[in-house]
Coordinates of C-alpha atoms and ligand atoms in Angstrom, one line a residue:
M1 CA -51.7 -40.9 6.0
C2 CA -55.0 -39.0 5.8
G3 CA -58.3 -41.0 5.6
I4 CA -61.6 -40.1 4.1
I5 CA -65.1 -41.3 4.7
G6 CA -68.4 -40.1 3.3
Y7 CA -72.0 -41.3 3.8
T8 CA -75.4 -40.5 2.2
G9 CA -78.4 -42.5 3.2
T10 CA -81.4 -42.6 5.5
H11 CA -79.6 -43.0 8.9
P12 CA -77.9 -40.2 10.8
A13 CA -74.5 -39.6 9.2
L14 CA -72.4 -38.8 12.2
P15 CA -72.2 -42.3 13.8
V16 CA -71.3 -43.7 10.4
L17 CA -68.6 -41.1 9.8
L18 CA -67.1 -41.6 13.3
E19 CA -67.2 -45.4 12.9
G20 CA -65.5 -45.1 9.4
L21 CA -62.8 -42.8 10.9
K22 CA -62.2 -45.2 13.7
R23 CA -61.5 -47.9 11.0
L24 CA -59.0 -45.6 9.5
E25 CA -57.1 -44.9 12.7
Y26 CA -54.5 -47.5 12.0
R27 CA -53.1 -45.3 9.2
G28 CA -51.9 -42.7 11.6
Y29 CA -53.4 -39.2 12.0
D30 CA -53.1 -36.1 14.2
S31 CA -56.5 -34.6 13.9
A32 CA -60.0 -35.4 12.7
G33 CA -63.2 -33.7 11.5
V34 CA -66.7 -34.1 10.1
A35 CA -69.1 -32.0 8.0
V36 CA -72.8 -33.0 8.0
L37 CA -75.5 -31.6 5.7
Q38 CA -78.6 -30.7 7.7
E39 CA -81.4 -28.2 7.7
G40 CA -80.1 -26.3 4.6
T41 CA -76.6 -25.7 6.2
I42 CA -73.4 -27.7 6.9
A43 CA -72.5 -28.5 10.5
V44 CA -68.7 -28.8 10.9
E45 CA -66.7 -30.0 13.8
K46 CA -62.9 -30.7 13.8
K47 CA -60.4 -31.3 16.5
K48 CA -56.7 -31.8 16.8
G49 CA -55.5 -35.1 18.4
R50 CA -57.3 -38.4 18.9
L51 CA -60.7 -39.2 17.4
E52 CA -62.0 -39.2 21.0
N53 CA -61.6 -35.4 21.0
L54 CA -63.8 -35.1 18.0
R55 CA -66.3 -37.6 19.5
Q56 CA -66.6 -35.5 22.7
A57 CA -66.9 -32.2 20.7
T58 CA -69.8 -33.6 18.6
K59 CA -71.6 -35.0 21.7
D60 CA -73.1 -31.7 22.8
R61 CA -74.2 -30.6 19.3
R62 CA -77.1 -31.6 17.2
F63 CA -76.0 -33.6 14.2
T64 CA -79.2 -34.8 12.6
G65 CA -78.3 -34.9 8.9
C66 CA -78.1 -38.1 6.9
A67 CA -75.3 -37.1 4.6
G68 CA -71.8 -36.0 5.4
I69 CA -68.0 -36.4 5.0
G70 CA -65.2 -37.1 7.5
H71 CA -61.5 -37.0 7.6
T72 CA -58.4 -38.0 9.6
R73 CA -55.5 -35.8 8.9
W74 CA -51.8 -36.7 8.8
A75 CA -50.2 -33.2 8.7
T76 CA -48.2 -32.2 5.7
H77 CA -48.7 -28.4 5.0
G78 CA -49.2 -26.8 8.4
E79 CA -48.9 -28.2 11.9
P80 CA -51.5 -30.4 13.5
S81 CA -54.2 -28.1 14.8
D82 CA -58.0 -27.6 14.9
R83 CA -57.7 -25.0 12.1
N84 CA -55.6 -27.1 9.8
S85 CA -57.9 -30.1 10.2
H86 CA -60.3 -31.0 7.5
P87 CA -63.1 -30.4 6.4
H88 CA -62.2 -27.0 5.1
T89 CA -65.1 -24.7 4.2
S90 CA -65.8 -21.9 1.8
A91 CA -66.0 -18.3 3.3
D92 CA -69.8 -18.5 3.7
G93 CA -69.8 -22.1 5.0
S94 CA -71.9 -23.3 2.1
I95 CA -69.3 -25.8 0.8
A96 CA -67.1 -28.2 2.8
L97 CA -64.3 -30.4 1.5
V98 CA -61.9 -33.1 2.7
H99 CA -58.7 -34.0 0.8
N100 CA -56.0 -36.6 0.7
G101 CA -52.8 -35.8 -1.3
I102 CA -50.8 -32.8 -1.9
I103 CA -51.7 -29.8 -4.1
E104 CA -48.2 -28.8 -5.4
N105 CA -49.1 -25.5 -6.9
H106 CA -51.0 -24.4 -3.8
A107 CA -48.9 -21.3 -3.2
R108 CA -49.7 -19.9 -6.7
L109 CA -53.4 -20.7 -6.3
R110 CA -53.5 -19.2 -2.9
A111 CA -51.9 -15.9 -4.2
F112 CA -54.5 -15.9 -7.0
L113 CA -57.4 -16.4 -4.6
E114 CA -56.2 -13.9 -2.2
R115 CA -56.0 -11.3 -5.0
Q116 CA -59.7 -12.1 -5.6
G117 CA -60.5 -11.4 -1.9
Y118 CA -60.6 -14.9 -0.4
V119 CA -59.4 -15.1 3.1
F120 CA -57.6 -18.2 4.3
Q121 CA -58.2 -19.8 7.7
S122 CA -55.5 -22.5 7.6
Q123 CA -51.9 -23.1 6.5
T124 CA -52.9 -26.1 4.4
D125 CA -52.5 -26.7 0.7
T126 CA -56.0 -28.1 0.8
E127 CA -57.9 -24.9 1.5
V128 CA -57.2 -23.6 -2.0
L129 CA -59.5 -26.3 -3.3
V130 CA -62.6 -25.3 -1.4
H131 CA -62.2 -21.6 -2.3
L132 CA -61.5 -22.5 -6.0
I133 CA -64.7 -24.6 -6.0
A134 CA -66.7 -21.7 -4.4
H135 CA -65.1 -19.4 -7.0
H136 CA -66.5 -21.6 -9.9
F137 CA -69.8 -22.6 -8.3
K138 CA -72.8 -21.4 -10.2
G139 CA -75.3 -23.9 -8.9
D140 CA -73.8 -27.1 -10.5
L141 CA -71.4 -28.7 -8.0
V142 CA -69.9 -31.2 -10.4
S143 CA -68.9 -28.5 -12.9
A144 CA -67.4 -26.4 -10.1
V145 CA -65.4 -29.3 -8.8
R146 CA -64.2 -30.2 -12.3
D147 CA -63.2 -26.6 -13.1
A148 CA -61.3 -26.2 -9.8
L149 CA -59.5 -29.5 -10.2
Y150 CA -58.5 -28.5 -13.7
L151 CA -56.3 -25.8 -12.1
A152 CA -54.8 -28.1 -9.4
E153 CA -51.4 -29.8 -9.8
G154 CA -50.5 -32.7 -7.6
S155 CA -52.4 -35.6 -6.1
Y156 CA -55.9 -35.6 -4.6
A157 CA -58.8 -37.7 -3.4
I158 CA -61.5 -35.3 -2.4
C159 CA -65.1 -35.3 -1.2
V160 CA -67.2 -32.2 -1.4
V161 CA -70.7 -31.3 -0.1
E162 CA -72.7 -28.1 -0.8
Q163 CA -75.6 -27.0 1.3
S164 CA -78.2 -26.7 -1.4
H165 CA -77.6 -30.4 -2.4
P166 CA -78.7 -31.9 0.9
D167 CA -78.1 -35.6 0.1
T168 CA -75.2 -35.4 -2.4
I169 CA -71.5 -36.0 -2.2
V170 CA -69.2 -35.2 -5.1
C171 CA -65.8 -36.9 -5.1
A172 CA -62.8 -37.1 -7.4
R173 CA -59.4 -38.7 -7.5
K174 CA -55.9 -38.4 -9.0
D175 CA -52.9 -40.3 -7.7
S176 CA -54.7 -40.9 -4.3
P177 CA -57.1 -43.8 -3.8
L178 CA -60.8 -43.4 -3.5
I179 CA -63.5 -46.1 -3.4
I180 CA -67.3 -46.0 -3.4
G181 CA -69.2 -48.4 -1.3
L182 CA -72.6 -49.5 -2.7
G183 CA -75.4 -50.1 -0.2
E184 CA -79.2 -50.5 -0.3
G185 CA -80.7 -47.0 -0.1
E186 CA -77.4 -45.7 1.1
N187 CA -73.9 -45.2 -0.4
F188 CA -70.4 -44.6 0.9
V189 CA -67.2 -43.1 -0.2
A190 CA -63.8 -43.7 1.4
S191 CA -60.1 -43.6 0.9
D192 CA -59.7 -47.2 2.1
I193 CA -61.8 -50.3 2.1
P194 CA -61.8 -50.9 6.0
A195 CA -63.8 -47.7 6.5
I196 CA -66.9 -49.2 4.8
L197 CA -66.5 -53.0 5.4
K198 CA -69.0 -52.9 8.3
Y199 CA -71.7 -51.7 5.8
T200 CA -70.9 -53.2 2.4
R201 CA -68.5 -55.3 0.5
R202 CA -69.5 -54.1 -2.9
C203 CA -67.4 -51.2 -4.3
Y204 CA -66.4 -49.2 -7.3
L205 CA -62.7 -48.4 -7.4
L206 CA -62.3 -45.0 -8.9
D207 CA -59.5 -44.4 -11.4
D208 CA -57.4 -41.3 -11.9
Y209 CA -59.3 -38.3 -13.1
E210 CA -62.7 -39.9 -12.4
M211 CA -65.4 -38.1 -10.5
A212 CA -68.6 -39.4 -8.9
L213 CA -71.9 -38.0 -7.9
I214 CA -73.3 -39.9 -5.0
S215 CA -76.8 -39.8 -3.5
P216 CA -78.6 -42.5 -1.4
Q217 CA -80.1 -44.1 -4.5
H218 CA -77.6 -43.4 -7.2
V219 CA -73.9 -43.4 -8.0
T220 CA -72.8 -41.8 -11.2
V221 CA -69.2 -42.1 -12.2
L222 CA -67.9 -39.6 -14.7
D223 CA -64.7 -39.4 -16.7
R224 CA -62.6 -36.3 -17.1
N225 CA -64.9 -35.1 -19.9
A226 CA -67.9 -35.5 -17.6
K227 CA -69.1 -38.5 -19.6
P228 CA -70.7 -41.3 -17.5
V229 CA -68.5 -44.3 -17.1
S230 CA -69.8 -47.8 -16.4
K231 CA -67.7 -49.4 -13.6
A232 CA -67.4 -53.0 -12.6
V233 CA -68.4 -53.8 -9.1
F234 CA -65.4 -55.0 -7.0
D235 CA -66.5 -57.6 -4.3
V236 CA -64.2 -57.4 -1.3
N237 CA -63.4 -60.8 0.2
W238 CA -60.7 -59.6 2.6
D239 CA -61.2 -59.8 6.3
E240 CA -61.0 -56.5 8.2
N241 CA -57.3 -57.0 9.2
A242 CA -56.2 -57.8 5.7
A243 CA -58.2 -54.8 4.4
E244 CA -56.2 -52.5 6.7
R245 CA -53.1 -53.8 5.1
G246 CA -54.5 -53.2 1.6
G247 CA -54.6 -57.0 1.1
Y248 CA -50.9 -57.5 2.0
A249 CA -49.9 -60.0 4.6
H250 CA -48.1 -57.4 6.7
F251 CA -47.7 -53.7 6.9
M252 CA -44.0 -54.1 6.2
L253 CA -44.7 -55.7 2.8
K254 CA -47.3 -53.0 2.1
E255 CA -44.8 -50.3 2.9
I256 CA -42.1 -51.8 0.7
H257 CA -44.6 -51.8 -2.1
E258 CA -45.4 -48.2 -1.4
E259 CA -41.8 -47.1 -1.9
D260 CA -42.4 -46.0 -5.5
K261 CA -45.2 -43.8 -4.3
A262 CA -43.2 -42.5 -1.4
I263 CA -40.4 -41.6 -3.7
S264 CA -42.8 -39.8 -6.1
E265 CA -44.4 -37.9 -3.3
T266 CA -41.1 -36.8 -1.8
L267 CA -39.9 -35.7 -5.2
A268 CA -43.0 -34.1 -6.7
P269 CA -43.2 -30.9 -4.7
R270 CA -39.4 -30.3 -5.0
L271 CA -38.6 -31.3 -8.5
K272 CA -39.7 -28.9 -11.2
E273 CA -38.7 -29.1 -14.8
H274 CA -35.1 -27.9 -14.4
E275 CA -34.8 -27.2 -10.7
I276 CA -34.9 -28.6 -7.2
T277 CA -36.9 -26.3 -4.8
L278 CA -36.3 -26.9 -1.2
E279 CA -38.6 -25.1 1.2
N280 CA -37.1 -22.6 3.7
I281 CA -33.5 -23.9 3.7
D282 CA -30.6 -21.6 3.5
L283 CA -28.8 -23.4 0.7
A284 CA -26.5 -20.6 -0.2
G285 CA -25.4 -20.5 3.5
V286 CA -24.6 -24.2 3.5
A287 CA -22.9 -24.0 0.0
H288 CA -20.7 -21.1 0.7
H289 CA -20.2 -20.9 4.5
A290 CA -20.7 -24.4 6.1
R291 CA -17.3 -25.5 7.5
R292 CA -18.5 -29.0 8.3
V293 CA -21.7 -31.1 8.2
F294 CA -22.7 -33.3 11.1
I295 CA -25.3 -35.9 10.6
V296 CA -26.9 -37.4 13.7
A297 CA -29.5 -40.1 13.9
C298 CA -30.3 -43.6 15.1
G299 CA -30.8 -47.0 13.5
T300 CA -32.0 -46.9 9.9
A301 CA -32.0 -43.1 9.8
Y302 CA -28.3 -43.3 10.8
H303 CA -27.6 -45.6 7.9
A304 CA -29.3 -43.1 5.5
G305 CA -26.9 -40.5 7.0
M306 CA -23.9 -42.8 6.3
I307 CA -24.8 -42.8 2.6
A308 CA -24.6 -39.0 2.6
K309 CA -21.2 -39.0 4.2
Y310 CA -19.8 -40.9 1.2
T311 CA -21.6 -38.9 -1.5
W312 CA -21.5 -35.4 0.0
E313 CA -17.8 -35.6 0.8
S314 CA -16.9 -36.9 -2.7
V315 CA -19.2 -34.5 -4.6
L316 CA -19.4 -31.4 -2.4
K317 CA -16.0 -31.6 -0.8
I318 CA -17.4 -30.7 2.6
P319 CA -16.3 -32.8 5.6
V320 CA -19.2 -34.8 6.9
E321 CA -19.2 -36.5 10.3
V322 CA -21.9 -39.1 11.0
D323 CA -22.8 -40.0 14.6
Y324 CA -25.2 -42.2 16.4
A325 CA -27.4 -39.8 18.3
S326 CA -26.8 -41.8 21.5
E327 CA -23.1 -41.3 21.2
F328 CA -23.0 -37.7 19.9
R329 CA -23.7 -35.9 23.1
Y330 CA -21.3 -37.9 25.1
R331 CA -18.3 -37.3 23.0
S332 CA -18.0 -33.5 23.4
P333 CA -18.4 -32.9 19.7
L334 CA -16.5 -29.9 18.3
I335 CA -19.5 -28.4 16.6
G336 CA -20.2 -24.6 16.4
S337 CA -21.8 -21.8 14.5
D338 CA -20.0 -22.5 11.2
D339 CA -21.4 -26.0 11.1
L340 CA -24.6 -27.6 9.8
L341 CA -26.2 -30.3 11.9
I342 CA -28.6 -32.6 10.0
V343 CA -30.8 -34.7 12.3
I344 CA -32.7 -37.5 10.6
S345 CA -35.7 -39.2 12.2
Q346 CA -38.7 -40.9 10.7
S347 CA -40.8 -40.3 13.8
G348 CA -39.4 -37.0 14.8
E349 CA -39.6 -38.1 18.4
T350 CA -36.5 -40.3 19.0
A351 CA -35.2 -39.1 22.4
D352 CA -31.5 -39.5 21.5
T353 CA -31.9 -37.6 18.2
L354 CA -33.8 -34.8 19.9
A355 CA -31.2 -34.5 22.6
A356 CA -28.5 -34.2 19.9
L357 CA -30.5 -31.5 18.1
R358 CA -30.7 -29.5 21.3
L359 CA -27.0 -29.9 21.9
G360 CA -26.2 -28.8 18.4
K361 CA -28.4 -25.7 18.8
K362 CA -26.8 -24.9 22.1
C363 CA -23.4 -24.9 20.4
G364 CA -24.7 -22.5 17.8
A365 CA -25.0 -24.9 14.8
Q366 CA -27.7 -24.5 12.2
V367 CA -30.0 -27.5 12.6
L368 CA -31.8 -29.0 9.6
A369 CA -34.2 -31.9 10.4
I370 CA -35.2 -34.6 7.9
T371 CA -38.3 -36.2 9.3
N372 CA -41.6 -37.8 8.2
V373 CA -43.9 -36.4 10.9
V374 CA -45.1 -32.8 10.6
G375 CA -45.5 -31.3 14.1
S376 CA -43.2 -33.8 15.7
S377 CA -40.8 -32.5 18.4
I378 CA -37.8 -32.6 16.1
S379 CA -39.6 -30.7 13.3
R380 CA -40.7 -28.0 15.8
E381 CA -37.3 -27.5 17.3
A382 CA -35.1 -27.6 14.2
D383 CA -34.2 -24.3 12.4
S384 CA -35.5 -25.8 9.1
V385 CA -37.2 -29.0 8.1
L386 CA -37.1 -31.2 5.0
Y387 CA -40.0 -33.6 5.1
T388 CA -39.9 -37.1 3.7
W389 CA -43.4 -37.6 2.3
A390 CA -43.4 -41.3 2.9
G391 CA -46.8 -41.4 4.6
P392 CA -47.1 -43.1 8.0
E393 CA -44.8 -46.0 8.5
I394 CA -46.6 -48.6 10.7
A395 CA -44.3 -51.6 10.7
V396 CA -41.5 -51.4 13.2
A397 CA -38.9 -52.2 10.6
S398 CA -38.3 -49.0 8.7
T399 CA -38.4 -49.3 4.9
K400 CA -40.0 -46.5 2.9
A401 CA -38.7 -44.0 5.4
Y402 CA -35.2 -45.0 4.6
C403 CA -35.7 -44.6 0.8
T404 CA -37.1 -41.1 1.2
Q405 CA -34.4 -40.1 3.8
V406 CA -31.7 -41.1 1.3
L407 CA -33.7 -39.3 -1.4
C408 CA -33.9 -36.1 0.7
L409 CA -30.2 -36.2 1.3
A410 CA -29.6 -36.6 -2.5
L411 CA -31.9 -33.6 -3.3
L412 CA -30.0 -31.5 -0.8
M413 CA -26.7 -32.5 -2.1
L414 CA -27.6 -31.9 -5.7
R415 CA -29.1 -28.5 -4.9
I416 CA -26.1 -27.4 -2.8
G417 CA -23.8 -28.7 -5.4
Y418 CA -25.5 -26.6 -8.0
E419 CA -25.3 -23.6 -5.8
K420 CA -21.6 -24.2 -5.3
G421 CA -21.0 -24.6 -9.0
V422 CA -20.0 -28.3 -8.7
F423 CA -22.3 -29.2 -11.7
D424 CA -22.9 -27.4 -14.9
A425 CA -26.5 -27.0 -16.1
T426 CA -26.3 -30.0 -18.4
T427 CA -25.0 -32.4 -15.8
Y428 CA -27.4 -31.0 -13.2
A429 CA -30.3 -31.6 -15.6
Q430 CA -29.1 -35.2 -16.2
H431 CA -29.1 -35.8 -12.4
L432 CA -32.6 -34.5 -12.2
D433 CA -33.7 -36.8 -15.0
E434 CA -32.2 -39.7 -13.1
L435 CA -34.2 -38.8 -10.0
K436 CA -37.4 -38.8 -12.1
R437 CA -36.8 -42.4 -13.1
L438 CA -36.6 -43.6 -9.5
P439 CA -40.3 -44.5 -8.9
Q440 CA -40.4 -46.6 -12.1
L441 CA -37.1 -48.3 -11.2
A442 CA -38.5 -49.1 -7.7
R443 CA -41.5 -50.8 -9.4
E444 CA -39.2 -52.8 -11.7
I445 CA -37.1 -54.1 -8.7
L446 CA -40.3 -55.1 -7.0
K447 CA -41.0 -57.4 -9.9
N448 CA -38.0 -59.6 -8.6
E449 CA -40.0 -60.3 -5.5
G450 CA -40.4 -64.0 -6.4
Q451 CA -36.7 -64.5 -6.8
I452 CA -36.0 -63.0 -3.4
K453 CA -38.7 -65.0 -1.8
D454 CA -37.0 -68.2 -3.2
L455 CA -33.6 -67.1 -1.9
A456 CA -35.1 -66.4 1.6
H457 CA -36.7 -69.8 1.5
R458 CA -33.3 -71.4 0.9
Y459 CA -31.4 -69.4 3.5
C460 CA -33.9 -68.7 6.3
S461 CA -32.8 -71.5 8.5
L462 CA -29.2 -70.2 8.9
S463 CA -28.3 -68.8 12.3
D464 CA -25.8 -66.2 11.0
A465 CA -25.4 -64.0 7.9
Y466 CA -22.7 -61.5 7.0
F467 CA -23.2 -58.4 4.8
I468 CA -20.0 -57.0 3.2
G469 CA -19.5 -53.9 1.1
R470 CA -17.3 -51.0 0.5
N471 CA -18.1 -47.3 0.5
I472 CA -21.9 -46.7 0.1
D473 CA -22.3 -50.4 -0.3
Y474 CA -21.0 -50.8 3.2
A475 CA -23.6 -48.2 4.4
M476 CA -26.3 -50.3 2.6
A477 CA -24.9 -53.5 4.1
L478 CA -25.4 -52.0 7.6
E479 CA -29.1 -51.3 6.7
G480 CA -29.6 -54.8 5.1
S481 CA -28.1 -56.4 8.2
L482 CA -30.2 -54.4 10.6
K483 CA -33.4 -55.3 8.7
L484 CA -32.5 -59.0 8.8
K485 CA -31.7 -59.2 12.4
E486 CA -34.5 -57.1 13.7
I487 CA -37.3 -59.1 12.2
S488 CA -35.9 -62.6 11.4
Y489 CA -33.7 -62.8 14.5
I490 CA -30.9 -64.2 12.3
H491 CA -27.7 -63.0 13.8
S492 CA -26.1 -60.8 11.2
E493 CA -23.2 -58.4 10.9
A494 CA -22.2 -55.8 8.4
I495 CA -18.5 -55.7 7.7
T496 CA -16.5 -53.4 5.4
A497 CA -15.3 -55.9 2.7
G498 CA -11.6 -54.9 3.2
E499 CA -11.8 -55.5 7.0
L500 CA -12.9 -59.1 6.5
K501 CA -9.4 -60.4 6.5
H502 CA -8.4 -58.5 9.6
G503 CA -10.5 -60.7 11.8
P504 CA -14.1 -61.5 10.9
I505 CA -13.1 -64.0 8.2
A506 CA -12.3 -66.3 11.1
L507 CA -16.1 -66.7 11.5
L508 CA -16.6 -68.1 8.0
E509 CA -17.1 -71.8 7.5
Q510 CA -18.7 -74.2 5.0
G511 CA -22.2 -72.8 4.1
S512 CA -21.8 -69.3 5.7
L513 CA -23.9 -66.8 3.9
L514 CA -22.3 -63.6 2.7
I515 CA -24.7 -61.0 1.2
V516 CA -22.8 -58.5 -1.0
P517 CA -24.3 -55.2 -2.2
A518 CA -21.8 -54.3 -4.9
T519 CA -22.9 -51.3 -6.9
Q520 CA -19.8 -49.1 -7.3
P521 CA -17.9 -49.8 -10.6
A522 CA -14.6 -48.5 -9.2
L523 CA -14.7 -51.1 -6.5
F524 CA -16.1 -54.2 -8.3
D525 CA -12.7 -55.9 -8.6
K526 CA -11.7 -55.1 -5.0
V527 CA -14.9 -56.5 -3.7
A528 CA -14.7 -59.5 -6.0
S529 CA -11.3 -60.3 -4.4
N530 CA -12.9 -60.3 -0.9
M531 CA -15.7 -62.5 -2.2
I532 CA -13.2 -65.0 -3.6
E533 CA -11.3 -65.1 -0.3
S534 CA -14.6 -65.9 1.4
K535 CA -15.7 -68.5 -1.1
A536 CA -12.4 -70.3 -0.6
R537 CA -13.4 -70.7 3.1
G538 CA -16.8 -72.3 2.1
A539 CA -19.0 -69.1 2.1
H540 CA -22.0 -68.9 -0.1
L541 CA -22.1 -65.5 -2.0
L542 CA -25.4 -63.7 -2.7
A543 CA -24.6 -60.5 -4.7
I544 CA -26.9 -57.5 -5.2
T545 CA -25.2 -55.9 -8.2
T546 CA -25.5 -54.5 -11.7
A547 CA -25.2 -56.3 -15.1
E548 CA -21.9 -54.5 -15.7
A549 CA -20.2 -56.0 -12.6
H550 CA -18.5 -58.8 -14.4
S551 CA -16.0 -59.7 -11.7
I552 CA -18.8 -59.9 -9.1
L553 CA -21.0 -61.9 -11.4
D554 CA -18.2 -64.3 -12.1
C555 CA -17.8 -65.3 -8.5
A556 CA -21.2 -64.9 -6.9
N557 CA -23.4 -68.0 -6.3
D558 CA -26.6 -66.0 -6.5
V559 CA -27.3 -62.7 -8.1
V560 CA -30.0 -60.1 -7.7
L561 CA -29.7 -57.5 -10.4
V562 CA -30.3 -53.8 -9.8
P563 CA -29.9 -50.9 -12.4
S564 CA -26.8 -48.8 -12.6
L565 CA -27.3 -45.4 -11.0
S566 CA -25.3 -42.6 -9.4
P567 CA -24.1 -43.4 -5.9
W568 CA -26.6 -41.0 -4.3
C569 CA -29.6 -42.7 -6.1
M570 CA -28.3 -46.3 -5.9
P571 CA -29.2 -47.1 -2.3
I572 CA -32.8 -45.8 -2.7
I573 CA -33.4 -48.7 -5.1
A574 CA -30.7 -51.3 -4.2
I575 CA -31.9 -51.6 -0.6
I576 CA -35.3 -53.1 -1.8
P577 CA -34.0 -56.6 -2.4
M578 CA -32.4 -56.6 1.1
Q579 CA -35.7 -55.4 2.7
L580 CA -37.6 -58.1 0.9
F581 CA -35.0 -60.8 1.8
A582 CA -35.4 -59.8 5.5
Y583 CA -39.1 -59.8 5.2
Y584 CA -39.4 -63.3 3.6
C585 CA -36.8 -64.8 6.0
A586 CA -39.0 -63.6 8.9
V587 CA -42.2 -64.9 7.4
E588 CA -40.6 -68.3 6.7
R589 CA -39.4 -68.5 10.3
G590 CA -43.0 -67.7 11.4
Y591 CA -42.3 -64.4 13.3
D592 CA -44.6 -61.4 13.8
V593 CA -43.0 -59.2 11.1
D594 CA -44.7 -56.0 12.0
K595 CA -44.0 -56.2 15.7
P596 CA -40.7 -57.8 16.3
R597 CA -39.8 -58.8 19.9
N598 CA -38.2 -56.2 22.2
L599 CA -38.6 -53.3 19.7
A600 CA -40.8 -50.2 19.6
K601 CA -41.6 -48.1 16.6
S602 CA -40.6 -44.9 18.2
V603 CA -37.9 -44.9 20.9
T604 CA -38.8 -41.9 23.1
V605 CA -36.6 -42.8 26.0
E606 CA -32.8 -42.6 26.1
Ligands
M6R701 O1 -38.0 -42.5 14.2 P1 -36.5 -42.6 14.0 O2 -36.2 -42.6 12.5 O3 -35.8 -41.6 14.7 O4 -36.1 -44.0 14.5 C1 -34.8 -44.4 14.6 C2 -34.6 -45.9 14.8 O5 -35.2 -46.2 16.1 C3 -35.3 -46.7 13.7 O6 -34.8 -46.4 12.5 C4 -35.1 -48.2 14.0 O7 -33.7 -48.5 13.8 C5 -35.9 -49.0 13.0 N1 -36.6 -50.1 13.7 C6 -35.2 -49.8 12.0 O8 -36.0 -50.5 11.2

């Protein structure tokens, strides 16, 4: 996730900016840059890679100014490179800007600006903002920023400097956080509290559509009509580590709480009023010519792929094979030029998945990657890429990446289905409306956190747990089970509910815990029978189900309710209670949730 820092005061700005960026490193980034106001101009330096590269590049240059802005970039539009790094500058170098967020209508704005003669230096969505500000600038920076933002759709936290305002930073936010740190004779602005904690603990938290004009002595916050707003000071009492986690006890919990935002950000650029727009993907080719779809991935990403097997086959009537990447290349898969290979990887660097991608390409298949990391090996080698805009995932246990992977697969399925004529316009519109409700539904499920925490408290001392389900609920059971075992070290297995009586039921005894995602109305009664069989052997039944599932509700000992949704949307939301359950079991057992034993975030060896 990108990070922003700005400083205006009496000390040289560069060390403050570099220190602030260092404090933001934990968020993940692939390039960094600074812009410092000095001697009537703006000195800019930016470098791909680690902050150390930027530090080295600034060493041999004179940075004397006492006001400036800095940025760490997590690539979205455009690969990680020096050019795509922030700050971006106006053509004459008189204005510099850093931005967090996504400008959704950047293509339209870019075309407009190019018609006006503006020449773009980068592939980013951000660069439109600096040219728009330059276009509107008539001596008043606040007005120019406001006029430019009026035209921008999407999310932003921005900081802007202009060379004739030597100690002033103008900033603004919408749907992306920005705080102002209040010092003595100096002030700060940042995307996150850790960036400024070394200097001050007194902040203003900007709200959406607010702007601020910051100088060493004054901070003026303005509302969307440019009227001054009086803000309450927020006193930060977190220590530095807690501040990095936004006040949450662990990154995993923070990332679960970011799922609504990750879903919104993944949807926003793709979902217009009545249409799903997917960048650079040959949808007609898939809809009309793909013989089969292969989905290949590891771990959580594989479980996201399993969901698509069930939904794509039933809706699109295209055969879908799902493979663990580590197995795919050793089974001589019959894949060829009529097939689509979808590889899914949060990191985009998983060695097995990359090897599967290469094999698929060698066999002539079209390769589509679903990944979270722009510029990753998988994104570079695939024929086309659909990004999950989940933001960096730091906890080893994958949570928000899973939700957005399932969401991307649902977007693809709906768009291909429409292309194939599977849905009429009305049904298609209803499906799009359902997608739009997902962020709100995620927030509502998170309100049940207390109930799930209590359940975890009751069951965390068990040594085994069994997850059962049918169809997509089985795919969810696999993911719920993986979450539980990888962080709480409770042995757990996912079993298709119908297979229980073919062997695994022998494991059940008095007090065994069965966790039952049951979200498919057509299967409620069948799953309820399996639950009753298990209860008769002493098992305790915890169901994650809907209010309509009467047969399930009748036999479960504990119930966590989830809303009724289509099968392709259901797992995006219904996985949240299982993620929270795993999280609280691990916390109760006293384990290091974010760094479970023996596991790495990215597995770059076979
Ligand atoms: O980066 P990737 O999505 O390719 O990683 C795949 C798996 O290693 C990953 O999902 C792993 O299973 C997670 N620890 C699960 O929480």
